[in-house]
Short mmCIF file of C-alpha atoms in Angstrom, two decimals:
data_model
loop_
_atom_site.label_atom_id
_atom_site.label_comp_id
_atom_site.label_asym_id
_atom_site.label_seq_id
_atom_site.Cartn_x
_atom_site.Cartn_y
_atom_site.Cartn_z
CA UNK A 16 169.75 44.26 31.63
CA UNK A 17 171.07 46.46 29.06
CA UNK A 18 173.55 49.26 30.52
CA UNK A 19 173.39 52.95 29.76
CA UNK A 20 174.17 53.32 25.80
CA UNK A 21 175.88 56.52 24.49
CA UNK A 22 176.97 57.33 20.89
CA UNK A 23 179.05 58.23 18.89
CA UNK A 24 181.44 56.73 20.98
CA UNK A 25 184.41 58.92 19.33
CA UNK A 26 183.70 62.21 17.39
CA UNK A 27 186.04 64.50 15.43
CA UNK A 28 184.84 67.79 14.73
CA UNK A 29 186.43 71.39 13.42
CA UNK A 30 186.35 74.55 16.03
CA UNK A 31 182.64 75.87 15.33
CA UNK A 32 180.79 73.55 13.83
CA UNK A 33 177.66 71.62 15.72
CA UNK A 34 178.13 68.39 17.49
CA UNK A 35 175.38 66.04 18.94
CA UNK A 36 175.62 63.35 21.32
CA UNK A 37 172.97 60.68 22.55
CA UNK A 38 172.24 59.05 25.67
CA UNK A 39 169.71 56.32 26.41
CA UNK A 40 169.55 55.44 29.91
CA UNK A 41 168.94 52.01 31.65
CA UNK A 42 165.26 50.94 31.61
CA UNK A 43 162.95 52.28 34.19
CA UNK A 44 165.87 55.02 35.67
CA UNK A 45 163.86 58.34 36.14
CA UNK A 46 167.31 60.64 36.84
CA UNK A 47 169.29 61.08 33.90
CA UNK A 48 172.90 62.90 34.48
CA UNK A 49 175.50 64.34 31.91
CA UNK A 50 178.81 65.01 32.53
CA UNK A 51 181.93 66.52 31.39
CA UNK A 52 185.24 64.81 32.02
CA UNK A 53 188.33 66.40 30.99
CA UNK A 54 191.88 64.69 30.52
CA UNK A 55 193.01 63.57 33.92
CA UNK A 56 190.25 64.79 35.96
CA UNK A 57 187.03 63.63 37.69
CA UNK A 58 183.63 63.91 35.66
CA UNK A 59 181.72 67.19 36.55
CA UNK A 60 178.19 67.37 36.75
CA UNK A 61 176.75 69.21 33.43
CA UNK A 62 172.69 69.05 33.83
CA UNK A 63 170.75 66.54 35.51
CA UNK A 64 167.12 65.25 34.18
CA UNK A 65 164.24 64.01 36.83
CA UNK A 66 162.12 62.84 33.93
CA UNK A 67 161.53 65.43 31.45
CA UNK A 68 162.51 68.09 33.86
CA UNK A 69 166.03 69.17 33.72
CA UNK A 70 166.06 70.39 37.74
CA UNK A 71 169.83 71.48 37.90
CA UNK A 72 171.31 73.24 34.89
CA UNK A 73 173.57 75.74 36.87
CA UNK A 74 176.97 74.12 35.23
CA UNK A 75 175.64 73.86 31.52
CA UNK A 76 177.28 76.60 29.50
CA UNK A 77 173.96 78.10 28.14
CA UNK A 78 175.29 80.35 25.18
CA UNK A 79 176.72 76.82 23.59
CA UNK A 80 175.42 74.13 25.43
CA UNK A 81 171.90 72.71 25.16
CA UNK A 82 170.48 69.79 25.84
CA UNK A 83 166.67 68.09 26.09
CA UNK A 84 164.99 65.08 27.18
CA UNK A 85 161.74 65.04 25.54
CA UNK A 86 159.84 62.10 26.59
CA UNK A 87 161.77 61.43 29.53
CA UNK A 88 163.67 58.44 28.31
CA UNK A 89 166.57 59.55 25.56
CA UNK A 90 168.49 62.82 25.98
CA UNK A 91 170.57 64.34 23.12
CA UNK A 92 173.42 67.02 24.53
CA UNK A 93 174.45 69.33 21.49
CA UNK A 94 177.11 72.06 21.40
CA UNK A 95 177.28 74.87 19.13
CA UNK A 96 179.81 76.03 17.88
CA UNK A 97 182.07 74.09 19.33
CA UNK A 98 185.52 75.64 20.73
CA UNK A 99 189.32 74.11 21.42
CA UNK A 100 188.23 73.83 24.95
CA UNK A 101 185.33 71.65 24.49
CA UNK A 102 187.71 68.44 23.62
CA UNK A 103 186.88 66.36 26.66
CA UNK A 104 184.85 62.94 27.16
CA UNK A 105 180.88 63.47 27.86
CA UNK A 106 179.91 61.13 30.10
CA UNK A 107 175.90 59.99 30.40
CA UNK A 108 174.78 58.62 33.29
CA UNK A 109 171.37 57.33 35.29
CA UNK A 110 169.77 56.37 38.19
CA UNK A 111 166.36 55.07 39.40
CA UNK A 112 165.51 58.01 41.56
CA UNK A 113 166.79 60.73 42.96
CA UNK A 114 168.43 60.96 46.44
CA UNK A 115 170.13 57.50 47.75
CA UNK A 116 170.41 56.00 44.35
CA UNK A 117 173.18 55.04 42.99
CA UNK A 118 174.48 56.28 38.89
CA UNK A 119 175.26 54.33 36.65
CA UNK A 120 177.49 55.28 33.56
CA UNK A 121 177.63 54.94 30.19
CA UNK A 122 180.88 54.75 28.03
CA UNK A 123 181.16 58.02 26.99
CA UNK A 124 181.81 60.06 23.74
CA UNK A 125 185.68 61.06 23.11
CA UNK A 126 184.98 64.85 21.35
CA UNK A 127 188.03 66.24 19.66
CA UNK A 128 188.11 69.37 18.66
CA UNK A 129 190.37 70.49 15.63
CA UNK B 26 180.16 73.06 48.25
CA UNK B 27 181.54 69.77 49.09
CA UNK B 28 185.51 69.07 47.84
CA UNK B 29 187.25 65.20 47.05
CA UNK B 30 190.71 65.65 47.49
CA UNK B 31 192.73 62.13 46.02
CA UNK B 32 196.11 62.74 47.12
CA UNK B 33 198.04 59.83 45.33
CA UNK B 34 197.87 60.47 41.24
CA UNK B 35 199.78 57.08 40.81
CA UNK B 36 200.33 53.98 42.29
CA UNK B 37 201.37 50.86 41.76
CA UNK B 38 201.63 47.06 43.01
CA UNK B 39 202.71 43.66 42.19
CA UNK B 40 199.60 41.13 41.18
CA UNK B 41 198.17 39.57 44.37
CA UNK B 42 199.27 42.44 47.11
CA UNK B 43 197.20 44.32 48.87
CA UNK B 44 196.56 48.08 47.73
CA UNK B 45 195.32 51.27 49.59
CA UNK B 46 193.80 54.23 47.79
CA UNK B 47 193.61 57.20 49.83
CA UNK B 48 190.70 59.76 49.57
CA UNK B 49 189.64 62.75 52.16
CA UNK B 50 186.55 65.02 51.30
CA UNK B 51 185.12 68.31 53.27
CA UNK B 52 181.65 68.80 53.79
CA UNK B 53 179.45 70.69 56.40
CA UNK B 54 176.75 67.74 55.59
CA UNK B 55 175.77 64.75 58.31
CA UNK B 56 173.98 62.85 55.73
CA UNK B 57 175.86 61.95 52.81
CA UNK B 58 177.16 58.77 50.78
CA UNK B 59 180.42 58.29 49.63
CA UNK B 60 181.38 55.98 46.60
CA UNK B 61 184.29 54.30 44.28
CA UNK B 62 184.15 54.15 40.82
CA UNK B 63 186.99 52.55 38.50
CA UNK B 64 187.66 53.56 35.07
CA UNK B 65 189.77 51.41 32.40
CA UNK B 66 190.59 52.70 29.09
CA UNK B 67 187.73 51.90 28.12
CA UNK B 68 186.12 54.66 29.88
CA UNK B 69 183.90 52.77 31.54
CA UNK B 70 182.51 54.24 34.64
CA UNK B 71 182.36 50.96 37.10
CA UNK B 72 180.75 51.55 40.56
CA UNK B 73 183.51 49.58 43.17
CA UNK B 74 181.69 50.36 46.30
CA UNK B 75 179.52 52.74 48.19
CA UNK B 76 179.28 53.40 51.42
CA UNK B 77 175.99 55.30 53.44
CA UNK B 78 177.67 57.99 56.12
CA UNK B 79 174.70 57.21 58.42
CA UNK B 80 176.49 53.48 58.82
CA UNK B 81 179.20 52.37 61.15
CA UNK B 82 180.26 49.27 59.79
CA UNK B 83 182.81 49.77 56.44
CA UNK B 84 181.12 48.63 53.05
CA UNK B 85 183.12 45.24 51.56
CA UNK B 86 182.18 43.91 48.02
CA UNK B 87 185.04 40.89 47.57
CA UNK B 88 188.31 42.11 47.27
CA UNK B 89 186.97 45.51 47.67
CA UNK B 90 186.45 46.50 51.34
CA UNK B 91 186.55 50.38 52.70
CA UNK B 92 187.79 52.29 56.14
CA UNK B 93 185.22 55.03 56.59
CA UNK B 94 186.16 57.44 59.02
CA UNK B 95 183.39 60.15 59.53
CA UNK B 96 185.18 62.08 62.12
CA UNK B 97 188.05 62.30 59.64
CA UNK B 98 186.32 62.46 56.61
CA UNK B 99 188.76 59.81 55.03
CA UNK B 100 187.02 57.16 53.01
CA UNK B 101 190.24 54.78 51.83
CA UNK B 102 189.31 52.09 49.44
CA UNK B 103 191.51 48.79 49.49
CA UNK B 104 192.34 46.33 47.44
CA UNK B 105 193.13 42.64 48.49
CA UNK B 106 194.67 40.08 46.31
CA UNK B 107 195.29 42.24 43.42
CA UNK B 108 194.48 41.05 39.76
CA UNK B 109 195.64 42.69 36.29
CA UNK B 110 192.30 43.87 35.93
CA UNK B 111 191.93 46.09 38.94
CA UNK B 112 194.33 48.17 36.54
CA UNK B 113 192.44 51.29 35.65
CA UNK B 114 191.72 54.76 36.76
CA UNK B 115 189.60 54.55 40.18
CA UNK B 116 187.84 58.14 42.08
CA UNK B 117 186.54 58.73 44.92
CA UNK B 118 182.83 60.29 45.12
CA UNK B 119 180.72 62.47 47.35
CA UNK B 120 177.29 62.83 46.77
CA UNK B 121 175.07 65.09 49.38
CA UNK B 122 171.32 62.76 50.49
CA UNK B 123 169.72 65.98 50.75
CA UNK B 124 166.61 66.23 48.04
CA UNK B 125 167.38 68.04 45.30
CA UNK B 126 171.49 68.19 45.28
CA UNK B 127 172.27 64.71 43.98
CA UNK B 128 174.98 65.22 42.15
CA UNK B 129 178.28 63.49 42.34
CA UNK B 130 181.49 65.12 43.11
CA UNK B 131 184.91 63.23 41.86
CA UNK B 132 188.20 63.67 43.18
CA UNK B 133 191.03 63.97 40.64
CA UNK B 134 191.51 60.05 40.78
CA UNK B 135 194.62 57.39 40.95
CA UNK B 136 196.11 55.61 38.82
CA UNK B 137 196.15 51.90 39.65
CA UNK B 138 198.44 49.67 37.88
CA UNK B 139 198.86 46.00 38.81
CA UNK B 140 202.42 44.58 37.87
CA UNK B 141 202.39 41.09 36.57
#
C-alpha cells in the first residue's frame, strides 16, 4: 500500500512570490491533515480535511494561506506571497477516520524562503 | 488546550543499550491517546507506538515498549537493544478522542543518537 505522497519534496522560492504544494493521501483515508513544522520543533496542526470539508481551519493564516481539497482525495496548500518566516517543512498527513485513528505522514516539502 | 512537554533535547547511547525518552503532557481530558513518532533526516514521520488512555496495560511493539502513567501524565517511551537506525528525531503526541478535536499535539522532541 502506497504511503502518503507529497511534492515538491524541496522548494526554493524568493520573499513574495506564490508557492504550491501537493498532497495525496493513502487510499481510502477520509481525514486529511497539514502541518507546519519549523526547525527543531514539533509539527503544528495547519487545517484538517474530513472529505471535502475542511472542519478546523482556526491555525491557517487566512490573508496568505489557502488551501482546498476538491474531490476529497488530493489537497494542494498554496501561500501567497510568501514571507522569511514561512521557511519551514509542510508536513501532509492522513487518516481513515476521524477520532481513534491513527495519522499517517508523508515526507514533507523543505520551503526556503530567500 | 492540551501541552507535550519533552524535557530531554538530546540523548545518546551506545548500540544495543537500553534507552528512555521522557515525555509529560497536561490535559483536563479522561479520554485521550497518546503516541510516538520518529523522524530521520529524511523527514519521515514514522508512528513508534500508541497507546489508548482508557487502557491499563503499557503498549509494546518489539523493541519499543511504553510506561503510561495516567495519574502522572508521563508517557516514557523505551528503547531495548538499540540499533543505528533508531537514530533519528522521535516526539511525543497527544491527541484529544473527543469528536471533532483530532488533532495532534507534538512536544519539542529528542534527539536520539545510537553510538556504534
Amino acid at each position: 500500500e502506497a504511503g502518503v505522497v507529497q511534492s515538491p519534496r524541496y522548494k526554493i522560492i524568493e520573499k513574495k512570490q506564490p508557492v504550491a504544494f501537493w498532497c495525496n493521501p493513502i487510499s481510502g483515508h477520509n481525514t486529511l491533515y497539514w502541518y507546519l513544522q519549523n526547525l527543531g520543533q514539533g509539527p503544528e496542526l495547519l487545517i484538517r480535511y474530513e472529505n471535502e470539508e475542511a472542519v478546523d481551519d482556526s491555525q491557517l493564516p487566512k490573508d496568505r494561506f489557502s488551501a482546498e481539497r476538491l474531490k476529497g482525495v488530493d489537497s494542494t496548500l498554496k501561500i501567497q506571497p510568501a514571507e522569511l518566516g514561512d521557511s519551514a517543512v509542510y508536513l501532509c498527513a492522513s487518516s481513515k477516520r476521524t477520532g481513534s485513528d491513527t495519522q499517517y505522514f508523508g515526507p514533507g516539502t523543505r520551503l526556503t524562503v530567500l | 488546550a492540551q501541552t507535550v512537554t519533552q524535557s530531554q533535547p538530546e540523548m545518546s547511547v551506545q548500540e544495543a543499550e537500553t534507552v528512555t525518552l521522557s515525555c509529560t503532557y497536561d490535559t483536563s481530558e479522561n479520554n485521550y491517546y497518546l503516541f510516538w513518532y520518529k523522524q530521520p533526516p529524511s523527514r519521515q514521520m514514522i508512528l513508534v507506538i500508541r497507546q489508548e488512555a482508557y487502557k491499563q496495560q503499557n503498549a509494546t511493539e518489539n523493541r519499543f515498549s511504553v510506561n503510561f502513567q495516567k495519574a502522572a501524565k508521563s508517557f516514557s517511551l523505551k528503547i531495548s537493544d538499540s540499533q543505528l537506525g533508531d537514530t533519528a528525531m522521535y516526539f511525543c503526541a497527544f491527541m484529544n478522542s473527543n469528536f471533532g478535536n483530532e488533532k495532534l499535539t507534538f512536544g519539542t522532541g529528542t534527539r536520539l543518537t545510537i553510538i556504534p
